[in-house]
PDB file of N, CA and C in Angstrom:
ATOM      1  N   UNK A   1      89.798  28.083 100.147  1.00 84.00           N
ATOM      2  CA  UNK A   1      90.369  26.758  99.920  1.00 84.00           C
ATOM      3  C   UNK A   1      89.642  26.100  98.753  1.00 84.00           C
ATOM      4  N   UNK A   2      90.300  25.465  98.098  1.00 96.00           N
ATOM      5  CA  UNK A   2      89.535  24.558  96.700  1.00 96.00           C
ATOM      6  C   UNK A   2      90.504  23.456  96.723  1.00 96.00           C
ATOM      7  N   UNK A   3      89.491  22.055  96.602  1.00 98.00           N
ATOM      8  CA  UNK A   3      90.031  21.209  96.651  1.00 98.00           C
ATOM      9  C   UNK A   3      90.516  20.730  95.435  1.00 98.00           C
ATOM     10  N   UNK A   4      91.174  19.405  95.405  1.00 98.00           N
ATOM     11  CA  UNK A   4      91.743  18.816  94.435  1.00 98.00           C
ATOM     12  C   UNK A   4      90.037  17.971  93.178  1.00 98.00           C
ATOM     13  N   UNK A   5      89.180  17.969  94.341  1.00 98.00           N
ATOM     14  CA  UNK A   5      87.634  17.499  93.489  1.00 98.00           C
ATOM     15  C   UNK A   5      87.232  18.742  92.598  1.00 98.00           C
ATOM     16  N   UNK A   6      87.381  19.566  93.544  1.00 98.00           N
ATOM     17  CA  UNK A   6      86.560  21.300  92.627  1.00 98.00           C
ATOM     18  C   UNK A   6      88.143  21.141  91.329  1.00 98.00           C
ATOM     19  N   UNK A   7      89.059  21.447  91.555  1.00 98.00           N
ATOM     20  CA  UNK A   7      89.735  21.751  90.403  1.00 98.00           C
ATOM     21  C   UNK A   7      89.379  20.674  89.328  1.00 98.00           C
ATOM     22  N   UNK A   8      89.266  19.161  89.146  1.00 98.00           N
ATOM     23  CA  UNK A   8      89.511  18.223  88.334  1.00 98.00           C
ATOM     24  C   UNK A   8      88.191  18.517  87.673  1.00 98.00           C
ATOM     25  N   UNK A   9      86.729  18.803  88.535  1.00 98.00           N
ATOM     26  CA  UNK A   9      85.489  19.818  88.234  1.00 98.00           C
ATOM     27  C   UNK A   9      85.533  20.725  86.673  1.00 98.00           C
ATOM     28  N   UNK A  10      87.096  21.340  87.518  1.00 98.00           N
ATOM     29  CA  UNK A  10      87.168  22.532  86.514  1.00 98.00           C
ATOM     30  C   UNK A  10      87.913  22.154  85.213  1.00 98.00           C
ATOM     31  N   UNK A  11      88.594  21.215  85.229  1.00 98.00           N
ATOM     32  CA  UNK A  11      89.448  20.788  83.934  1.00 98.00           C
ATOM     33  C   UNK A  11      88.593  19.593  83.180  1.00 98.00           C
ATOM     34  N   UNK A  12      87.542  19.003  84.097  1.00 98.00           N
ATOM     35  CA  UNK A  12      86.324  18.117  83.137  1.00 98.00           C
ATOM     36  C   UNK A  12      85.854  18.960  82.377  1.00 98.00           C
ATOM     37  N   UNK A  13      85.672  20.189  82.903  1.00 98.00           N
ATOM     38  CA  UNK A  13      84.434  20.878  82.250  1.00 98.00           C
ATOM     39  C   UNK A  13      84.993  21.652  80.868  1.00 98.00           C
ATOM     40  N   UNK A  14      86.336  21.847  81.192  1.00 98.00           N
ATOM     41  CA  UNK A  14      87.451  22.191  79.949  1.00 98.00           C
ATOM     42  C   UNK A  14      87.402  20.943  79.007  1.00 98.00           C
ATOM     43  N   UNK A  15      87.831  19.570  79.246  1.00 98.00           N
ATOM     44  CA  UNK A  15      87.467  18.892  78.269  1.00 98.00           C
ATOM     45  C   UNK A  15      86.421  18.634  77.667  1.00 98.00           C
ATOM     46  N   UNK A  16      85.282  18.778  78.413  1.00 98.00           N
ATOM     47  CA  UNK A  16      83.566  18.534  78.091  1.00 98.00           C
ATOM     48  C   UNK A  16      83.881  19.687  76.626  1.00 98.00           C
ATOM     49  N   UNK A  17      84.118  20.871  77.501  1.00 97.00           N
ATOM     50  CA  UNK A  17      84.063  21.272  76.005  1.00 97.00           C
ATOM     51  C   UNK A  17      84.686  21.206  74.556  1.00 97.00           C
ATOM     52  N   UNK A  18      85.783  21.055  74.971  1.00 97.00           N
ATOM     53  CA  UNK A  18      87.049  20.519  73.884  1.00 97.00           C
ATOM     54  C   UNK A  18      86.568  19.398  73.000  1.00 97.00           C
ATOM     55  N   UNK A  19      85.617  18.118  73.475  1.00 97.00           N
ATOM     56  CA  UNK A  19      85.226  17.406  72.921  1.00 97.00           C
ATOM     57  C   UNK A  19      83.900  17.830  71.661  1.00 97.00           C
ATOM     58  N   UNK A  20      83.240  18.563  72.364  1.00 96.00           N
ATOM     59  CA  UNK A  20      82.093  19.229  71.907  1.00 96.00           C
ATOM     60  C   UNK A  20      82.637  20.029  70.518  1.00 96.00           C
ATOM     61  N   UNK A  21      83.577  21.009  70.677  1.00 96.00           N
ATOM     62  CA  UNK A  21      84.529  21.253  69.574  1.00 96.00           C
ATOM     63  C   UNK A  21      84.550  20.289  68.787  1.00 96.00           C
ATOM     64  N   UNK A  22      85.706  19.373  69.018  1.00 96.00           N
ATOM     65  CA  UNK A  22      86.060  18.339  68.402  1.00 96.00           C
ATOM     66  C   UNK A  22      85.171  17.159  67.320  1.00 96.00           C
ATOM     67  N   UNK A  23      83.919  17.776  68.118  1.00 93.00           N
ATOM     68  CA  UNK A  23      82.930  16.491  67.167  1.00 93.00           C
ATOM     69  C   UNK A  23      82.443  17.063  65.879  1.00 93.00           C
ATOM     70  N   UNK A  24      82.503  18.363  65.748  1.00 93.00           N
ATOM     71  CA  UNK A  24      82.460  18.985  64.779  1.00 93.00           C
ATOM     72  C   UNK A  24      83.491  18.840  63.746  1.00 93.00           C
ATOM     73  N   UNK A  25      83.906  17.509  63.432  1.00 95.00           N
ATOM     74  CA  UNK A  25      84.573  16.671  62.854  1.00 95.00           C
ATOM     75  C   UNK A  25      84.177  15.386  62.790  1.00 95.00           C
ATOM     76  N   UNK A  26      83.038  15.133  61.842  1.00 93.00           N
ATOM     77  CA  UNK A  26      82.095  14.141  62.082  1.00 93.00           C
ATOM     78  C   UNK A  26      83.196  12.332  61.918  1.00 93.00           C
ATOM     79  N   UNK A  27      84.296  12.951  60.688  1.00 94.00           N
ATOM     80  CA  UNK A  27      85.102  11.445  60.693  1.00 94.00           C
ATOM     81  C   UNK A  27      85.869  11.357  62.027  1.00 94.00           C
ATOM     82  N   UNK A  28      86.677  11.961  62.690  1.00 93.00           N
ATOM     83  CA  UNK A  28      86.881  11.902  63.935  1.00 93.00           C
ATOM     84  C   UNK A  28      85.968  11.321  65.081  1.00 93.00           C
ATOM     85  N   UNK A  29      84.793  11.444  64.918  1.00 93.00           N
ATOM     86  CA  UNK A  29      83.531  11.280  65.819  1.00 93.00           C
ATOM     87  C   UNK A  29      84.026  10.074  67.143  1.00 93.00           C
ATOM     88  N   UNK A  30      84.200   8.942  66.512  1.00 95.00           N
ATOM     89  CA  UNK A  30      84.660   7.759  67.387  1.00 95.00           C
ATOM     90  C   UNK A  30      85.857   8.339  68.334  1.00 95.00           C
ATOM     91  N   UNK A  31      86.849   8.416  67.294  1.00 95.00           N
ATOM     92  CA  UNK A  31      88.106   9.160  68.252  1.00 95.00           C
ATOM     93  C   UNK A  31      87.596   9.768  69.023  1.00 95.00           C
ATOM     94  N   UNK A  32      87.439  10.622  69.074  1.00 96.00           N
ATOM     95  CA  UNK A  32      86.804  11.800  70.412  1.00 96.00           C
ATOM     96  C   UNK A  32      86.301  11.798  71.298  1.00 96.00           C
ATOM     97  N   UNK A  33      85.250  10.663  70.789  1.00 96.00           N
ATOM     98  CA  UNK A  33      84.781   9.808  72.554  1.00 96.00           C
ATOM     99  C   UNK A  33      85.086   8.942  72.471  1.00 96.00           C
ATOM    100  N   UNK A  34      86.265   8.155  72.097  1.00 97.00           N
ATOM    101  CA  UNK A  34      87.337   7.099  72.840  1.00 97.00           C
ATOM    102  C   UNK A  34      88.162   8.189  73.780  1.00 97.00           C
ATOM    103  N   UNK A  35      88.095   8.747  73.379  1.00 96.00           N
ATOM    104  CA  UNK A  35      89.347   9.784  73.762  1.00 96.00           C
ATOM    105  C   UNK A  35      88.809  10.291  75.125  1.00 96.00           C
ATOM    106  N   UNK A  36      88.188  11.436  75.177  1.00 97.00           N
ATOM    107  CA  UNK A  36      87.562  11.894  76.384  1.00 97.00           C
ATOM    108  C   UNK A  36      87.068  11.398  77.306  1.00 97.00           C
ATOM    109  N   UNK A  37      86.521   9.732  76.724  1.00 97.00           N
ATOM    110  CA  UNK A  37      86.139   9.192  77.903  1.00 97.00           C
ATOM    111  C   UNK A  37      87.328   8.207  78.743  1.00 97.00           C
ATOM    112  N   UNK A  38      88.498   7.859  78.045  1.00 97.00           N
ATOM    113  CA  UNK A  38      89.962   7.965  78.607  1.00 97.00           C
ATOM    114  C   UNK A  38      90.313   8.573  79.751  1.00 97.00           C
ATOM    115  N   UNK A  39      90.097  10.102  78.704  1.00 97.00           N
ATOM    116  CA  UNK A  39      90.479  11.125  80.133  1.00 97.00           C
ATOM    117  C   UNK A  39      89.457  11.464  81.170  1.00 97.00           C
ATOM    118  N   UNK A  40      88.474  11.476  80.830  1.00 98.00           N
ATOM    119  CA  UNK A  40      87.784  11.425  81.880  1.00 98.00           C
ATOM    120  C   UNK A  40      87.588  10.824  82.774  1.00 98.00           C
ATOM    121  N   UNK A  41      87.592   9.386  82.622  1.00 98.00           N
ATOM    122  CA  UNK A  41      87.792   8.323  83.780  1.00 98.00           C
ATOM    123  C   UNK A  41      88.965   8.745  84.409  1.00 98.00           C
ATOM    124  N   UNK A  42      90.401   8.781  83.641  1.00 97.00           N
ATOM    125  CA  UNK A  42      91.446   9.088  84.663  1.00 97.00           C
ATOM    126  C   UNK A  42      91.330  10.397  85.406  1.00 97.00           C
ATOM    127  N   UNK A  43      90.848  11.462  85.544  1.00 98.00           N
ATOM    128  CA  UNK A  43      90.583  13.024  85.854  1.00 98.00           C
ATOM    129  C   UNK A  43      89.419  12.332  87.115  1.00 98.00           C
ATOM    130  N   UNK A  44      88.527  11.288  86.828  1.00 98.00           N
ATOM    131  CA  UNK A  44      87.713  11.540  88.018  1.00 98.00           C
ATOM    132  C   UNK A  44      87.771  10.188  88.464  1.00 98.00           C
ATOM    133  N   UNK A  45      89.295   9.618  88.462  1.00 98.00           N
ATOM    134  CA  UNK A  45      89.954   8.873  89.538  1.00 98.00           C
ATOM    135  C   UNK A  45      90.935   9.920  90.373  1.00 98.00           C
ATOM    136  N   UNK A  46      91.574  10.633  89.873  1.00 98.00           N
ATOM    137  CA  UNK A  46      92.127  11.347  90.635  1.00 98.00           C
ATOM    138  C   UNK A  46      91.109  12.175  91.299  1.00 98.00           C
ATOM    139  N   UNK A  47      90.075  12.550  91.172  1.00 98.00           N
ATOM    140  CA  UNK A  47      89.162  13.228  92.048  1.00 98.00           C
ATOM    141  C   UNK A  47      88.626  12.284  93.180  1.00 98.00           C
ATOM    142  N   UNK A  48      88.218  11.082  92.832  1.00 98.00           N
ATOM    143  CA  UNK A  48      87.770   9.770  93.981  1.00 98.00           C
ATOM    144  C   UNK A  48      88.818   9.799  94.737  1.00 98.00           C
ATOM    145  N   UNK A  49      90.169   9.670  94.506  1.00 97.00           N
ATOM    146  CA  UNK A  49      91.361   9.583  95.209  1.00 97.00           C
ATOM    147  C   UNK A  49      91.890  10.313  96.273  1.00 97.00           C
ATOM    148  N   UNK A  50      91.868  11.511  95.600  1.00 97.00           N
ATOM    149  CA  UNK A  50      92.420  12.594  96.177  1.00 97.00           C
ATOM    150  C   UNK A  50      91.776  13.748  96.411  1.00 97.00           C
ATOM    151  N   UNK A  51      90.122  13.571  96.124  1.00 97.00           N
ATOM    152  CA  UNK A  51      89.266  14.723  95.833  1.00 97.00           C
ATOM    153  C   UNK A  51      89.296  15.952  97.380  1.00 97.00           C
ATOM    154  N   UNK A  52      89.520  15.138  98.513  1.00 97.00           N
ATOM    155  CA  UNK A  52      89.280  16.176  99.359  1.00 97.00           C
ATOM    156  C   UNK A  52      90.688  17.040  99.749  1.00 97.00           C
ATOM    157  N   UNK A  53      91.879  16.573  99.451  1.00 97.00           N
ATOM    158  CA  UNK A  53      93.047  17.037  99.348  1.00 97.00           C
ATOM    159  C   UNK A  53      92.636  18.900  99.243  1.00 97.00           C
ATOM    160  N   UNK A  54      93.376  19.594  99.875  1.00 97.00           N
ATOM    161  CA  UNK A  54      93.504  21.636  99.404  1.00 97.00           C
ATOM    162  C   UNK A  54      94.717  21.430  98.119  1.00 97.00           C
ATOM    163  N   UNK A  55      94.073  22.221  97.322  1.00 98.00           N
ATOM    164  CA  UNK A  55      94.958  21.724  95.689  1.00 98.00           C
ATOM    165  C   UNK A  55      95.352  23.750  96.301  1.00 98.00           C
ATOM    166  N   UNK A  56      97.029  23.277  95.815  1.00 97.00           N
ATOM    167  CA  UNK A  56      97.878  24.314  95.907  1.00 97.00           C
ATOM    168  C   UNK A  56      97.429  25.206  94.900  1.00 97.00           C
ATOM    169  N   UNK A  57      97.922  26.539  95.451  1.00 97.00           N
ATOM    170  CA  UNK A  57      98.108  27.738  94.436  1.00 97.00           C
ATOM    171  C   UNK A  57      98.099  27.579  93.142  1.00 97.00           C
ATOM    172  N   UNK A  58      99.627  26.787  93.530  1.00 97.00           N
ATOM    173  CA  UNK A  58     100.463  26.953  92.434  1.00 97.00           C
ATOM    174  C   UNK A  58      99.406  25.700  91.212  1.00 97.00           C
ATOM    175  N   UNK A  59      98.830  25.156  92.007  1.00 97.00           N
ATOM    176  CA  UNK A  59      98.125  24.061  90.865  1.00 97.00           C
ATOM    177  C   UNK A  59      96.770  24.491  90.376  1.00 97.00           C
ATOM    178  N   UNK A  60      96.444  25.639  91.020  1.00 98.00           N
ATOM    179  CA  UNK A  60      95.119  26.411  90.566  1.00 98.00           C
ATOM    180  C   UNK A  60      95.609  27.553  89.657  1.00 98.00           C
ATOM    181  N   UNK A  61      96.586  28.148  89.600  1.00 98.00           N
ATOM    182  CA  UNK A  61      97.397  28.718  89.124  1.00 98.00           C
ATOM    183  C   UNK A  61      97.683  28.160  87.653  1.00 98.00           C
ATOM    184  N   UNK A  62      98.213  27.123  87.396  1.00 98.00           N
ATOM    185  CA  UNK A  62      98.756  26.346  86.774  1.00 98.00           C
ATOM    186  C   UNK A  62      97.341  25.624  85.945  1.00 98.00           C
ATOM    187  N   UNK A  63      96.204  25.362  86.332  1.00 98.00           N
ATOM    188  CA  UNK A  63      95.405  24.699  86.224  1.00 98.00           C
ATOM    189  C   UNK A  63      94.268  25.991  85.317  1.00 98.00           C
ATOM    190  N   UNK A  64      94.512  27.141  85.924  1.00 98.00           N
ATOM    191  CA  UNK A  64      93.628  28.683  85.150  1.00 98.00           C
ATOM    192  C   UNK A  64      94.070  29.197  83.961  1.00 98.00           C
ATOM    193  N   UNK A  65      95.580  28.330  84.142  1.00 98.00           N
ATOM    194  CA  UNK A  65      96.200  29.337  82.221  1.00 98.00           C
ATOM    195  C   UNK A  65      95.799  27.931  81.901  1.00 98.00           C
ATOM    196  N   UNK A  66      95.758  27.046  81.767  1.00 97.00           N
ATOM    197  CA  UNK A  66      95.261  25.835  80.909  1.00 97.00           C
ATOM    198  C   UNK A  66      93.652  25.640  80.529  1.00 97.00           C
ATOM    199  N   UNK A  67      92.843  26.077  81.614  1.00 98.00           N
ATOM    200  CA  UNK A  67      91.787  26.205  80.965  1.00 98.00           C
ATOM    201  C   UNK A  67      91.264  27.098  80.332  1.00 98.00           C
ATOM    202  N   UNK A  68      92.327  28.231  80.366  1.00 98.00           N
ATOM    203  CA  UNK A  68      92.239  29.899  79.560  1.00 98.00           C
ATOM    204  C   UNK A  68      92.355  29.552  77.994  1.00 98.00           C
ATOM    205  N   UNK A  69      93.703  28.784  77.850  1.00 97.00           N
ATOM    206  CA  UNK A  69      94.323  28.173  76.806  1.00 97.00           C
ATOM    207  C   UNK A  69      92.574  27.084  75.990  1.00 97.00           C
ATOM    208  N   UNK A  70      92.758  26.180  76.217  1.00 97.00           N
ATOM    209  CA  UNK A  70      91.546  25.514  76.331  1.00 97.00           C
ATOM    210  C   UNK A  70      89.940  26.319  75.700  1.00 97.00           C
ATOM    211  N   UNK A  71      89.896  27.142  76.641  1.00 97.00           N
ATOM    212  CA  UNK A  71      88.799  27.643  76.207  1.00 97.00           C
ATOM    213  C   UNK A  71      88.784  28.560  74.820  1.00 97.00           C
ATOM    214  N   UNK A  72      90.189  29.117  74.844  1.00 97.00           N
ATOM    215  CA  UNK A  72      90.758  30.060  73.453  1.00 97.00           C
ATOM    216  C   UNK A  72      90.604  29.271  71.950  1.00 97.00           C
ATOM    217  N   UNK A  73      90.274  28.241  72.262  1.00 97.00           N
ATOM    218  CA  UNK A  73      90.673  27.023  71.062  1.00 97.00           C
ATOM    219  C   UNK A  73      89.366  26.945  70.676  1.00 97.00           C
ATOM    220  N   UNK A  74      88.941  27.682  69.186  1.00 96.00           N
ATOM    221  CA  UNK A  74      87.848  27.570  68.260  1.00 96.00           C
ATOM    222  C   UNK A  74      88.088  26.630  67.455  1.00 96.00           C
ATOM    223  N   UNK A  75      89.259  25.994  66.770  1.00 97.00           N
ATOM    224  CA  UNK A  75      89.084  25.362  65.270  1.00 97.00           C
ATOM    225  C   UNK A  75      88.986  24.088  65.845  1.00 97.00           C
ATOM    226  N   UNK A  76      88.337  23.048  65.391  1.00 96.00           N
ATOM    227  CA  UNK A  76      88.152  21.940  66.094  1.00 96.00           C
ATOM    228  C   UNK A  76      89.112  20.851  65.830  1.00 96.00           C
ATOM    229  N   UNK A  77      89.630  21.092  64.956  1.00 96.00           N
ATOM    230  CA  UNK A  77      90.998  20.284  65.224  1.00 96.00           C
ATOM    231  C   UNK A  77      91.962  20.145  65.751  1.00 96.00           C
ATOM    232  N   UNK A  78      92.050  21.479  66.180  1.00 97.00           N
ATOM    233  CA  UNK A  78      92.975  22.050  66.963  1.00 97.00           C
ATOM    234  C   UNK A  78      92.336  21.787  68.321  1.00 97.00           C
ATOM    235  N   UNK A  79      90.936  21.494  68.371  1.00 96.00           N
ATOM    236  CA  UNK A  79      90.432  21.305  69.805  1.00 96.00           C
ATOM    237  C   UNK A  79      90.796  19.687  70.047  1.00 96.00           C
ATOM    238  N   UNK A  80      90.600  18.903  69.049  1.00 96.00           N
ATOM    239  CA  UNK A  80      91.400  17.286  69.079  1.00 96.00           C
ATOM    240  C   UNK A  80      92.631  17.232  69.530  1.00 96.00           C
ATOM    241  N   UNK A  81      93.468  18.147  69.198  1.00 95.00           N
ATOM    242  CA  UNK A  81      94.823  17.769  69.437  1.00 95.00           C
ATOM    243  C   UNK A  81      94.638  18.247  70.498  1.00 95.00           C
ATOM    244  N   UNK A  82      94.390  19.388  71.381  1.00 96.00           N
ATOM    245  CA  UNK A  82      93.808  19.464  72.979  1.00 96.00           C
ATOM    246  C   UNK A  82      93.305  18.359  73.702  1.00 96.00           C
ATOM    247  N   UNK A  83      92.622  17.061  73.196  1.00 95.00           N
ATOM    248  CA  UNK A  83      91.912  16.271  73.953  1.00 95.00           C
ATOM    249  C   UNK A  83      92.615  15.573  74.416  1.00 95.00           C
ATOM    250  N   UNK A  84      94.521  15.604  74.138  1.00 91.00           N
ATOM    251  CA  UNK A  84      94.998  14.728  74.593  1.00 91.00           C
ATOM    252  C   UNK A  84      96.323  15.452  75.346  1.00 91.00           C
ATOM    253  N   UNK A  85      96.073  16.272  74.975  1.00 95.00           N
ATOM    254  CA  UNK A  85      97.659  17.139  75.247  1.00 95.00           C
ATOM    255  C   UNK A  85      96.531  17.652  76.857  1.00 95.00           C
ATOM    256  N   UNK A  86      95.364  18.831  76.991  1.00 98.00           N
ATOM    257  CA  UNK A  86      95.207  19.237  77.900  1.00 98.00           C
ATOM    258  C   UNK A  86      94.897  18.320  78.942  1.00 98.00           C
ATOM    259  N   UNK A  87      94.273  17.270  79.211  1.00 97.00           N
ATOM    260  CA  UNK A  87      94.184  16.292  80.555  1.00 97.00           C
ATOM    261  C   UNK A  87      95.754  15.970  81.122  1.00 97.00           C
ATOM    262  N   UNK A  88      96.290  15.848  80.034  1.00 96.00           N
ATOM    263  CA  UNK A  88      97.819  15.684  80.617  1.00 96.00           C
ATOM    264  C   UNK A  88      99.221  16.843  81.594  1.00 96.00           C
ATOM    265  N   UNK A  89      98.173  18.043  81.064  1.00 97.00           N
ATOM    266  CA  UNK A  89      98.731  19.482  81.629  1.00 97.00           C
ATOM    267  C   UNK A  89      97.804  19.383  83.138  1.00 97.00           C
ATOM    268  N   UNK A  90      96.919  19.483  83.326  1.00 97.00           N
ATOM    269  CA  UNK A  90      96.174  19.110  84.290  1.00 97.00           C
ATOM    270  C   UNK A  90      96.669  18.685  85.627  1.00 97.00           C
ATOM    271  N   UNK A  91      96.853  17.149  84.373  1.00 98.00           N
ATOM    272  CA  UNK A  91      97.523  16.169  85.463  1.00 98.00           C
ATOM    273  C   UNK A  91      98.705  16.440  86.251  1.00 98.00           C
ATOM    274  N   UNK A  92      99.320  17.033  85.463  1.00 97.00           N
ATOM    275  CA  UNK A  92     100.564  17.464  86.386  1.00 97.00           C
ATOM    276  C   UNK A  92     100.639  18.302  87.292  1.00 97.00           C
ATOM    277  N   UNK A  93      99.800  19.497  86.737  1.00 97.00           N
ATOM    278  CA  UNK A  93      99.306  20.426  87.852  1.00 97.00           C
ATOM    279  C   UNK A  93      98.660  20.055  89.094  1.00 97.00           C
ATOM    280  N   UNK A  94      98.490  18.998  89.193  1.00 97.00           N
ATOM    281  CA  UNK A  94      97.536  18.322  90.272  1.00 97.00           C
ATOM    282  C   UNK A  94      98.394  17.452  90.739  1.00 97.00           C
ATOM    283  N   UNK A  95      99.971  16.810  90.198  1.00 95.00           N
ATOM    284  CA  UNK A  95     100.732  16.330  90.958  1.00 95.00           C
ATOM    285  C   UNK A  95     100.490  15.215  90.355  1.00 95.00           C
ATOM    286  N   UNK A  96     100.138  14.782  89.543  1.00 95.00           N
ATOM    287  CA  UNK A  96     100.225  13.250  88.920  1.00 95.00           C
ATOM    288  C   UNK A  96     100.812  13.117  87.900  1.00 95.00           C
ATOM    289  N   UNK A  97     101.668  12.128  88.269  1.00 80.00           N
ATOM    290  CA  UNK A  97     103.051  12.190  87.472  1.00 80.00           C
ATOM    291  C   UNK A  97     102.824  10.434  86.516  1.00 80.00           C
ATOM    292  N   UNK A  98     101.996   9.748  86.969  1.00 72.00           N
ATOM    293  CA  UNK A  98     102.116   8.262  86.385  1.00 72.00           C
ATOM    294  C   UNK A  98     101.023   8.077  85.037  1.00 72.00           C
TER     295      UNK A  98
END
């Protein structure tokens, strides 16, 4: 069983790095942690929320090609445009639709 806390765990730790990428774009710098820390607050409200919830298959499933994807991403710009697109893949996988 893995909960809905361990998965959001696992997609912080996907953005942690995405950002880390990303700063390697020193004019971007601000963006990136406006950005991540966005998603991060929302990723570990849904963990306060719903953290003890059993997160489905299908959303661990769903949640393993995204951080596969995620982790595949060397050029760091390409890791920026991840900082906003992947929390949002996530999210859905986890059932949050708002």
């Amino acid at each position: 069983m893995s909960t809905i806390r361990h998965e959001v765990g696992r997609a912080r730790a996907a953005l942690d790095a995405l950002e880390q990428r990303g700063e390697e774009i020193a004019d971007e710098w601000q963006y990136i942690v406006d950005l991540h820390a966005a998603w991060a607050d929302r990723l570990n409200g849904v963990a306060e929320a719903r953290g003890a919830e059993e997160a489905s298959p299908g959303a661990i499933a769903a949640l393993d090609a995204a951080i596969a994807e995620a982790d595949s991403i060397a050029d760091p710009h390409r890791a920026i445009d991840w900082l906003s697109t992947f929390p949002q893949v996530a999210l859905a996988a986890l059932g949050e639709t708002d």
